[in-house]
mmCIF file of C-alpha atoms in Angstrom:
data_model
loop_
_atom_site.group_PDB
_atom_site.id
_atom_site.type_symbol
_atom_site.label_atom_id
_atom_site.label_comp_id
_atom_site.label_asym_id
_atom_site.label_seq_id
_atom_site.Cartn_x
_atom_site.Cartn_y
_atom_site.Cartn_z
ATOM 1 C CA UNK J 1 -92.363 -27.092 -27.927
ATOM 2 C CA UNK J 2 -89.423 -26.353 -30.316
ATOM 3 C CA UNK J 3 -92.052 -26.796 -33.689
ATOM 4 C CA UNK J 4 -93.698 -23.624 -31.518
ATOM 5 C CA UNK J 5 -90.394 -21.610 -30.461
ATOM 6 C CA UNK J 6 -89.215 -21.744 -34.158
ATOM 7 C CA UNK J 7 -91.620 -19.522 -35.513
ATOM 8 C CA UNK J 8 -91.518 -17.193 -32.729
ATOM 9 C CA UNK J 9 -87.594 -16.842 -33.524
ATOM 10 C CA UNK J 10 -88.144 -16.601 -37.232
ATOM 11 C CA UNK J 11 -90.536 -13.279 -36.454
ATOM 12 C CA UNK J 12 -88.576 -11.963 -34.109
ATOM 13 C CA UNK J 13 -85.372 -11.821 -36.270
ATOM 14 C CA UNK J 14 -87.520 -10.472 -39.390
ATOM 15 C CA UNK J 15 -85.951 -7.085 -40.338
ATOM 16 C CA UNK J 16 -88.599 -4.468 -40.915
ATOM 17 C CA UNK J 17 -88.047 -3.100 -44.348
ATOM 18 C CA UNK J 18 -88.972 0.500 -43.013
ATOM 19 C CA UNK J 19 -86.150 0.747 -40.291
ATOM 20 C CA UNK J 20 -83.731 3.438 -41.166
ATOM 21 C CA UNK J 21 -85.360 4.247 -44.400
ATOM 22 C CA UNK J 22 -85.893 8.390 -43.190
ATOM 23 C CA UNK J 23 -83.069 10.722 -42.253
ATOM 24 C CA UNK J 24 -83.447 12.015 -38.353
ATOM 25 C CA UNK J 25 -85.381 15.445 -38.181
ATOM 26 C CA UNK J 26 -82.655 18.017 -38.691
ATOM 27 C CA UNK J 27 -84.807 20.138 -36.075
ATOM 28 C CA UNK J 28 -84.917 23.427 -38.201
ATOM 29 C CA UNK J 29 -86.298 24.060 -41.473
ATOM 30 C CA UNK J 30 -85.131 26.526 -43.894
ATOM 31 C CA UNK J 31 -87.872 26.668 -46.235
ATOM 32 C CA UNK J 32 -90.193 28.013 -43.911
ATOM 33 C CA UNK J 33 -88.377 31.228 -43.012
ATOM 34 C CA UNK J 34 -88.293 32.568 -46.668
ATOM 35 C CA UNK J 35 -91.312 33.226 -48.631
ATOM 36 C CA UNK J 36 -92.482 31.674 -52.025
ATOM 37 C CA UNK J 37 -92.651 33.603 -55.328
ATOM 38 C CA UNK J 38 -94.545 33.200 -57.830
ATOM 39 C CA UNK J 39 -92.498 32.031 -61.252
ATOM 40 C CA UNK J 40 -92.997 35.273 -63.027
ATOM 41 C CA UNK J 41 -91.749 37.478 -60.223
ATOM 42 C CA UNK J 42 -88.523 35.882 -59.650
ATOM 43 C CA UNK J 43 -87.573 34.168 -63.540
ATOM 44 C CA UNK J 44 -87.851 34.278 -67.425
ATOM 45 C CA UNK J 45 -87.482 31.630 -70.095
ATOM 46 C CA UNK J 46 -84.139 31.386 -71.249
ATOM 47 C CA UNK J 47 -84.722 28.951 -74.469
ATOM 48 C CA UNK J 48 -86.899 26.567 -75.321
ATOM 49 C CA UNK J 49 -89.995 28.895 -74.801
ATOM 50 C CA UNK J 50 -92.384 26.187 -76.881
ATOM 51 C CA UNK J 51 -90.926 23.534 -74.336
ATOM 52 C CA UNK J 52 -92.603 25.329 -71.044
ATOM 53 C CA UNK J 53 -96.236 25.951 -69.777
ATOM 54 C CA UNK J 54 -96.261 28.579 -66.495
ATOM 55 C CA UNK J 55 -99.115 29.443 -64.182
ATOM 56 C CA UNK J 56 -98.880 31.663 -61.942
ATOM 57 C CA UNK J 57 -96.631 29.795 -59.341
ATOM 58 C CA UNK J 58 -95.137 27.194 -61.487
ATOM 59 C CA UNK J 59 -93.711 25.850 -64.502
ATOM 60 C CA UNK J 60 -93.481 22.461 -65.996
ATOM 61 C CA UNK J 61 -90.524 22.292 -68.697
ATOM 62 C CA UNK J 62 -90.090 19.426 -71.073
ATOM 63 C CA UNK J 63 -87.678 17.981 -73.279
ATOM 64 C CA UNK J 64 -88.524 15.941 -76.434
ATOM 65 C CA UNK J 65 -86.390 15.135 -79.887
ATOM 66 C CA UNK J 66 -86.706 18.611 -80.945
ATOM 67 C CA UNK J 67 -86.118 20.836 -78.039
ATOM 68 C CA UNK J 68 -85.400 20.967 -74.053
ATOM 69 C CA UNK J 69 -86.147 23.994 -71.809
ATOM 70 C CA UNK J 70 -84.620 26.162 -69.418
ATOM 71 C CA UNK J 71 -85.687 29.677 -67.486
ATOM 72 C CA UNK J 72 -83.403 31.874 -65.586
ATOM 73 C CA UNK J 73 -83.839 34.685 -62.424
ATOM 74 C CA UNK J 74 -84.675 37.974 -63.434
ATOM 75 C CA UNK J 75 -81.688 38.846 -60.882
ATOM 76 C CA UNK J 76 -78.089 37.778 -59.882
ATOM 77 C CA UNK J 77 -77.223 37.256 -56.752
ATOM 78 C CA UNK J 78 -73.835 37.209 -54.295
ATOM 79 C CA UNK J 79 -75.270 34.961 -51.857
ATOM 80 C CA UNK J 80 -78.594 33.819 -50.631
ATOM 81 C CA UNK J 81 -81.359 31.159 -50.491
ATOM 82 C CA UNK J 82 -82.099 29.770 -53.411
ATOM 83 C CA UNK J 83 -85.147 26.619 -53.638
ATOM 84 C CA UNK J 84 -87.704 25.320 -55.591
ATOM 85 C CA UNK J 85 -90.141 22.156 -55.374
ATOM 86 C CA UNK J 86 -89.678 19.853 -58.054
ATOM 87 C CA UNK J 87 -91.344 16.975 -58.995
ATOM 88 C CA UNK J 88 -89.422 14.109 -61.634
ATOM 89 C CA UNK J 89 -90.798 12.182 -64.701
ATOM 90 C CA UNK J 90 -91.172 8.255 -63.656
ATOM 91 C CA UNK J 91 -90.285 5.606 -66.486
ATOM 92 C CA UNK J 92 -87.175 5.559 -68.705
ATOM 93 C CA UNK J 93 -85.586 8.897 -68.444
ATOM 94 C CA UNK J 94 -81.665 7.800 -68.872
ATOM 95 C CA UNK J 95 -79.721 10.723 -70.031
ATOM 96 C CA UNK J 96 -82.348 13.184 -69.805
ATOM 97 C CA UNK J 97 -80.762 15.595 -66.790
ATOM 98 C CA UNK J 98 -83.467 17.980 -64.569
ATOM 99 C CA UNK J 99 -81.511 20.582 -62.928
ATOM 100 C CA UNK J 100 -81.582 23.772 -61.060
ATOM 101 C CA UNK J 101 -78.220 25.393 -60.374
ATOM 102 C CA UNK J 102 -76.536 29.199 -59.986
ATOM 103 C CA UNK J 103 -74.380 30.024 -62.412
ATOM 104 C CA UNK J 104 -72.576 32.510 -63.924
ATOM 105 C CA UNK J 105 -72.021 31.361 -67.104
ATOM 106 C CA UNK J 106 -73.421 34.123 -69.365
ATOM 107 C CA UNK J 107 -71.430 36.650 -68.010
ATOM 108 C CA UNK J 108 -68.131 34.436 -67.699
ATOM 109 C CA UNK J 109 -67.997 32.253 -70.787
ATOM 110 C CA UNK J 110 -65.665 30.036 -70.825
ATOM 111 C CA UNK J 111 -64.668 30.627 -67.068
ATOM 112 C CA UNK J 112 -67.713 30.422 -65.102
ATOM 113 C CA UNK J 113 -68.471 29.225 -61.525
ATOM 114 C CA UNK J 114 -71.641 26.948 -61.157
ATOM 115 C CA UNK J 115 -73.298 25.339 -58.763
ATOM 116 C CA UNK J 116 -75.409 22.497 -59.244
ATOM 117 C CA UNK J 117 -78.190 20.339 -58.265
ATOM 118 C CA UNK J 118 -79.149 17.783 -61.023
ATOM 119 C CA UNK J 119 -81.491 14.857 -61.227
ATOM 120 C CA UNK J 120 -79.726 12.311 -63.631
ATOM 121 C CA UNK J 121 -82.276 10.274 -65.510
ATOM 122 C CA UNK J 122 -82.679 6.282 -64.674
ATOM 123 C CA UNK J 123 -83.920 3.111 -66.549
ATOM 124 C CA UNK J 124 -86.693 0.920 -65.658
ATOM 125 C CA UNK J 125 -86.211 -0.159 -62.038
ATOM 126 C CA UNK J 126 -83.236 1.930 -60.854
ATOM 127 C CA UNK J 127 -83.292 5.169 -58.572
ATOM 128 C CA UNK J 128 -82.265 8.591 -59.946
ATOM 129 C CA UNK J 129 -79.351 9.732 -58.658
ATOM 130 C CA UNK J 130 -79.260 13.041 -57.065
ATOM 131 C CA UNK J 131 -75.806 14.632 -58.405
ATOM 132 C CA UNK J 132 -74.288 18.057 -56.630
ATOM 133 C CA UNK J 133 -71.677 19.954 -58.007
ATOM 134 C CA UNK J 134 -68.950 23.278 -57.480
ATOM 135 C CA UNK J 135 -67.186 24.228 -60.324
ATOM 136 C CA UNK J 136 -65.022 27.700 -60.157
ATOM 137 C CA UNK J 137 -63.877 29.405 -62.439
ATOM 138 C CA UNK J 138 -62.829 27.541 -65.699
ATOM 139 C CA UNK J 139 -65.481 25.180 -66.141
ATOM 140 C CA UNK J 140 -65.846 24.758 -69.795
ATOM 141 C CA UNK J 141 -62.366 25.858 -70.439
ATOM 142 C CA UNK J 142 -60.979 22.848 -71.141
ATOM 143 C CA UNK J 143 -59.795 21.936 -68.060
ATOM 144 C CA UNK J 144 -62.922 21.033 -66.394
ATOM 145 C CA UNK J 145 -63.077 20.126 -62.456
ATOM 146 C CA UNK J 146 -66.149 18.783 -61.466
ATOM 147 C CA UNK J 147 -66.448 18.396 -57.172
ATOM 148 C CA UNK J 148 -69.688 15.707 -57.452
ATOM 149 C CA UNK J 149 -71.252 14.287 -54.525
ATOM 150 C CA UNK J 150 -74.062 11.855 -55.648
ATOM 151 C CA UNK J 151 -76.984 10.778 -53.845
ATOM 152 C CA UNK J 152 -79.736 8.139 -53.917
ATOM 153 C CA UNK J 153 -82.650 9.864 -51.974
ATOM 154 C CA UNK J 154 -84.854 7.934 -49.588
ATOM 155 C CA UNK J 155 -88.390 8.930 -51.239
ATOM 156 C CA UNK J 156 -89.291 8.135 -55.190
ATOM 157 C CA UNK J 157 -88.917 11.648 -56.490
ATOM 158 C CA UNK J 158 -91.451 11.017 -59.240
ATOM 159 C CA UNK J 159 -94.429 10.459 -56.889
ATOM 160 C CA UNK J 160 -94.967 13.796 -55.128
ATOM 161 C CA UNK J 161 -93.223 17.372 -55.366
ATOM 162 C CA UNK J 162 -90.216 17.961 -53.143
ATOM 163 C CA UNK J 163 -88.326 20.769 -51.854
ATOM 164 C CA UNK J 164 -84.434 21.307 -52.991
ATOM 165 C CA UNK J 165 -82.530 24.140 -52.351
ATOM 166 C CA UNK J 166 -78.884 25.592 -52.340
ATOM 167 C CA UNK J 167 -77.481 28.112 -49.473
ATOM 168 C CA UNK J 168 -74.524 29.892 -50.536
ATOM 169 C CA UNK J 169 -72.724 32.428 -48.438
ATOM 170 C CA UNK J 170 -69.276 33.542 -48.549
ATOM 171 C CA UNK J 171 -68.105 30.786 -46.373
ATOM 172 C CA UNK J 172 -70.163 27.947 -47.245
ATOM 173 C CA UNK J 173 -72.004 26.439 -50.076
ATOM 174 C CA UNK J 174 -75.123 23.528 -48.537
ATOM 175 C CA UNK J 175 -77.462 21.621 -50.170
ATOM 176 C CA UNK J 176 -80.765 20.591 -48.536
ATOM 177 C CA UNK J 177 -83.231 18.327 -49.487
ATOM 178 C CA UNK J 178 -86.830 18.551 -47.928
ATOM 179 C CA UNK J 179 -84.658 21.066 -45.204
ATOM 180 C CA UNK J 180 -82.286 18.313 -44.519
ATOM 181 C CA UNK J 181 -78.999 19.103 -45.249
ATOM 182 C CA UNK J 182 -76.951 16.444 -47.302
ATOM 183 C CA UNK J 183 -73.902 18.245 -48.066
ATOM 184 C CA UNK J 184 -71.995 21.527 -46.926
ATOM 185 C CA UNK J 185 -68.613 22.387 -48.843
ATOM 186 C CA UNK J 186 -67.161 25.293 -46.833
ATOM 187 C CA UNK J 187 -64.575 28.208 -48.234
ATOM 188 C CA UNK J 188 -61.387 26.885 -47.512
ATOM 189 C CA UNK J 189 -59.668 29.035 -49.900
ATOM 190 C CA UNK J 190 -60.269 31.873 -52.426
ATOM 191 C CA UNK J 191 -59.309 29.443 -54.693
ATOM 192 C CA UNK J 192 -61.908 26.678 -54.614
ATOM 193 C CA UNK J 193 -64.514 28.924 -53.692
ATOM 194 C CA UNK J 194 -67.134 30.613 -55.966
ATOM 195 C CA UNK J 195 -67.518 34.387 -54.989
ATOM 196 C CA UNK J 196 -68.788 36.180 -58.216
ATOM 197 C CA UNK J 197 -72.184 36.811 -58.657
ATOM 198 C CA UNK J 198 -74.621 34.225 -59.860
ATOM 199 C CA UNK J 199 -78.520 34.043 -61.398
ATOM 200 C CA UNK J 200 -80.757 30.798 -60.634
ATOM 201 C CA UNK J 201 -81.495 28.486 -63.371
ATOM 202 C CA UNK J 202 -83.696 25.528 -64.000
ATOM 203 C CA UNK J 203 -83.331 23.306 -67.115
ATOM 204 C CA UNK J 204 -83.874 20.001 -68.980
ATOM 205 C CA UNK J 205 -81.758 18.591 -71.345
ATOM 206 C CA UNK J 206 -79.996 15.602 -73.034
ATOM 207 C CA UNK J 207 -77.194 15.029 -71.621
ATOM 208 C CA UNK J 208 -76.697 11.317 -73.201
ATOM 209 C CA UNK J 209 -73.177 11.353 -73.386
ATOM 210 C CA UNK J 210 -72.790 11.116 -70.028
ATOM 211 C CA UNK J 211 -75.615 11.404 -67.831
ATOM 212 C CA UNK J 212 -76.576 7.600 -67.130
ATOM 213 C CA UNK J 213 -73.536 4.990 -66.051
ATOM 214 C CA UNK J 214 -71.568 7.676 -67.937
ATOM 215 C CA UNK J 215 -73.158 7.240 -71.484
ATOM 216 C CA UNK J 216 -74.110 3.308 -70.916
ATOM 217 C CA UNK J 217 -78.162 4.660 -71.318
ATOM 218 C CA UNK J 218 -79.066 7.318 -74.086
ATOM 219 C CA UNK J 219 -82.144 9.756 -74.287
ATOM 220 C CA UNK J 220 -84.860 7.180 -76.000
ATOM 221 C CA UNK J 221 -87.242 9.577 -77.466
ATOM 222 C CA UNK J 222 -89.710 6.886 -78.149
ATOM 223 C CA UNK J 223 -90.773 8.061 -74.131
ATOM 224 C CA UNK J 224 -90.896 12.047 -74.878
ATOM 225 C CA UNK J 225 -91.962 14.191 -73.759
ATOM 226 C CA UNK J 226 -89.882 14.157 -70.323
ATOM 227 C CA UNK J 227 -91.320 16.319 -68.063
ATOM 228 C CA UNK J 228 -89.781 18.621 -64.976
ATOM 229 C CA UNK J 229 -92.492 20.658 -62.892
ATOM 230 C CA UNK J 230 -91.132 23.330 -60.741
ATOM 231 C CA UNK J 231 -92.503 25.105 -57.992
ATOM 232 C CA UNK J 232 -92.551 26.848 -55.196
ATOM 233 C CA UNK J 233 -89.877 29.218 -55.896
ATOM 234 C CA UNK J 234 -87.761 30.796 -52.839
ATOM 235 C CA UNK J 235 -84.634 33.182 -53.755
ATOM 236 C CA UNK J 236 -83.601 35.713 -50.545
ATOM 237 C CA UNK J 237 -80.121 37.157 -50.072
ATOM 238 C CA UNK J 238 -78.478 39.565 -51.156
ATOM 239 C CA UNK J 239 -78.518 40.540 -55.000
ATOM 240 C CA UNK J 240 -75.860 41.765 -57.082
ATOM 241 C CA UNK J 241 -76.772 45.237 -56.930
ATOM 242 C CA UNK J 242 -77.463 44.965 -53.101
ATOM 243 C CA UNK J 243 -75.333 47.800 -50.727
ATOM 244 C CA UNK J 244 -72.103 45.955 -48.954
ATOM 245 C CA UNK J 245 -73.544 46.245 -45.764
ATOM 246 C CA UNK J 246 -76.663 43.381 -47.017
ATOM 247 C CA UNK J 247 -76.200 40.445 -44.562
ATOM 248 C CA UNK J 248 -76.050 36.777 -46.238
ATOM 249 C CA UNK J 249 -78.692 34.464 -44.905
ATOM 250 C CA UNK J 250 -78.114 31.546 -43.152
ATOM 251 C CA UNK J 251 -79.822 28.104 -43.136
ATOM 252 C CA UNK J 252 -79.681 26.863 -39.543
ATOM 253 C CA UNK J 253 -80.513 28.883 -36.034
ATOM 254 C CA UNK J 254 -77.457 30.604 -36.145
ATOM 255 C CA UNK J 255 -77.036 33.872 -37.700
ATOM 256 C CA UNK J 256 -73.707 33.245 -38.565
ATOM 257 C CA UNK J 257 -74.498 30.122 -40.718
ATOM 258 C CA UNK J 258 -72.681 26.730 -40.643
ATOM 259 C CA UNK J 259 -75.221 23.612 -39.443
ATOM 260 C CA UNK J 260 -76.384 23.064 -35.725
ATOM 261 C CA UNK J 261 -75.166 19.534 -34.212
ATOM 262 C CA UNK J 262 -78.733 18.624 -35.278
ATOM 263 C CA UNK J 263 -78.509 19.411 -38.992
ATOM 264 C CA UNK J 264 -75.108 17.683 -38.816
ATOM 265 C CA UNK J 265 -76.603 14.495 -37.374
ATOM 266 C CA UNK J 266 -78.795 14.507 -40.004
ATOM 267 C CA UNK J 267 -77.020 15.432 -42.658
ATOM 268 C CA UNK J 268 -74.274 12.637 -41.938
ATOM 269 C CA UNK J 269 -77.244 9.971 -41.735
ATOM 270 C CA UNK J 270 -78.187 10.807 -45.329
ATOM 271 C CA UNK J 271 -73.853 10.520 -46.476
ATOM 272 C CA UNK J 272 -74.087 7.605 -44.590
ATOM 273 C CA UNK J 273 -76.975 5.630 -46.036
ATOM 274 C CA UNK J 274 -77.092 7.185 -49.561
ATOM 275 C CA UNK J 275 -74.334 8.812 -50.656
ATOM 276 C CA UNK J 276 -73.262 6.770 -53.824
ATOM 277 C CA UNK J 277 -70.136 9.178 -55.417
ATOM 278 C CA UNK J 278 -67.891 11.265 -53.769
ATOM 279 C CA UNK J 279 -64.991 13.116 -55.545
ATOM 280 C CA UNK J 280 -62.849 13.319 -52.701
ATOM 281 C CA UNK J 281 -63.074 9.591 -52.442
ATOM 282 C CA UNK J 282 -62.135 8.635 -56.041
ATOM 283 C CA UNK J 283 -58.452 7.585 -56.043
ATOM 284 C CA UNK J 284 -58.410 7.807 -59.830
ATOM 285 C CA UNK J 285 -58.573 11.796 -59.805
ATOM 286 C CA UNK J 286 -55.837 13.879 -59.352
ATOM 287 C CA UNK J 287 -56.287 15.387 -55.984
ATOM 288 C CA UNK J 288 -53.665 18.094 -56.662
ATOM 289 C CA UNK J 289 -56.613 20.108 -58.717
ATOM 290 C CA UNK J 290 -59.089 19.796 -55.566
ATOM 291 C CA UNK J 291 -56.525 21.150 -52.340
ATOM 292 C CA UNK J 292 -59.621 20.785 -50.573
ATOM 293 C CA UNK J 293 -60.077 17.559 -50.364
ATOM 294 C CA UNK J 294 -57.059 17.380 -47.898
ATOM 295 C CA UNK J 295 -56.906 20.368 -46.130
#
């Protein structure tokens, strides 16, 4: 009888290797309220123009020993909606970085706010990690001060497109992947808060120096070219030259913004079981430069 009961205990006590493995539904979806553009209606190249290859929809960028890529919206904006679908090269991609980001850098040299969603490149075997990132005003200067929250995801990026996408409003600044929202940084102060008008970019580059266990891994060209493919494009707010009176949008059921207690379920579900790097968290920084880390 106990040759017959040990099996039996044995099965029961096998963990499934699929529990937990997808965030809860976050019970709205973004994406779907705001409609897709094509590439050409919403963005231009920036650089690189032998390094891309549009249709109508999309774009696939690339990056290889002689070049990388990047295109830019045809209009800034002071607040909106801003996605795209995005699907990753698989292999050996250390320090090759695929982003898409607002920024304001062309009009603010020097002293720009950015924000950021970047795919940094992996080596045989390991995840990319999904790195978000504020800067305001002075990024570049010198004194740079990064606010990075990095992410595994729970999907292989590389496999199928996904959707990513930043909401940024006057009060609040979330990141969503696939509509599930795995990070909101709120305006705290005027301070650590981007306000100025920004255009959408997409880009790949080599960022070797630091973009894989902070330089460990460089760009190994003997795997160009490294490919990005965008599409789907969504970008609704309220532009630069919009009247005062434009609304922002939000990303959840309320019109106000901030997340419903669903979103927020979800969204700490994903901090929980994948967040990898958070700013606030590293003791080595001085926290003095980031007041809102403890306010």
């Amino acid at each position: 009888m106990a040759l017959l009961f040990l099996p039996l205990v044995l099965i029961l006590f096998v963990p499934s290797t699929n529990a937990g493995s997808w965030p809860p539904s976050p019970g709205y979806y973004p994406s779907s309220k705001f409609r897709s553009m094509s590439f050409y209606k919403g963005y231009r190249n920036l650089w690189g123009p032998g390094h891309q290859s549009t249709d109508n929809n999309g774009i696939t960028i690339w990056l290889d020993r002689t070049s990388g890529s990047g295109f830019k919206s045809v209009k800034p904006f002071r607040s909106g909606y801003f996605g795209t679908s995005i699907k990753l090269q698989p292999g050996y991609t250390a320090g090759v970085i695929t982003a898409f980001y607002l920024s304001n850098s062309e009009a603010h040299p020097g002293y720009h706010d950015e924000v950021d969603i970047e795919f940094l490149g992996t080596t045989f075997g390991k995840p990319y990690t999904l790195q978000t990132n504020v800067y305001i005003r002075g990024s570049g200067d010198g004194r740079i001060i990064g606010r990075e929250m990095k992410f595994h995801l729970w999907f292989d990026p590389t496999n199928n497109f996904h959707h990513y996408a930043i909401l940024w409003s006057p009060k609040e600044i979330i990141f969503f992947v696939d509509d599930v929202p795995i990070r909101r940084y709120p305006r705290k102060s005027v301070a650590t808060f981007p306000l100025r008008p920004m255009w959408v970019y997409g880009s790949i580059w080599d960022a070797s120096s630091w973009a894989t266990e902070d330089g460990k891994y460089k760009v190994d060209y003997r795997y160009q070219p490294f490919i990005g493919k965008f599409n789907n494009f969504k970008a609704s707010g309220c532009t630069a030259y919009a009247p005062r009176r434009c609304h922002p949008v939000s990303a959840s059921p309320f019109r106000s913004g901030g997340l419903s207690r669903q979103q927020n379920k979800a969204m700490q579900w994903v901090q929980s079981h994948y967040l990898v790097y958070n700013y606030c968290k590293d003791y080595k920084r001085d926290h003095s430069l980031t007041p809102e880390c403890w306010r």
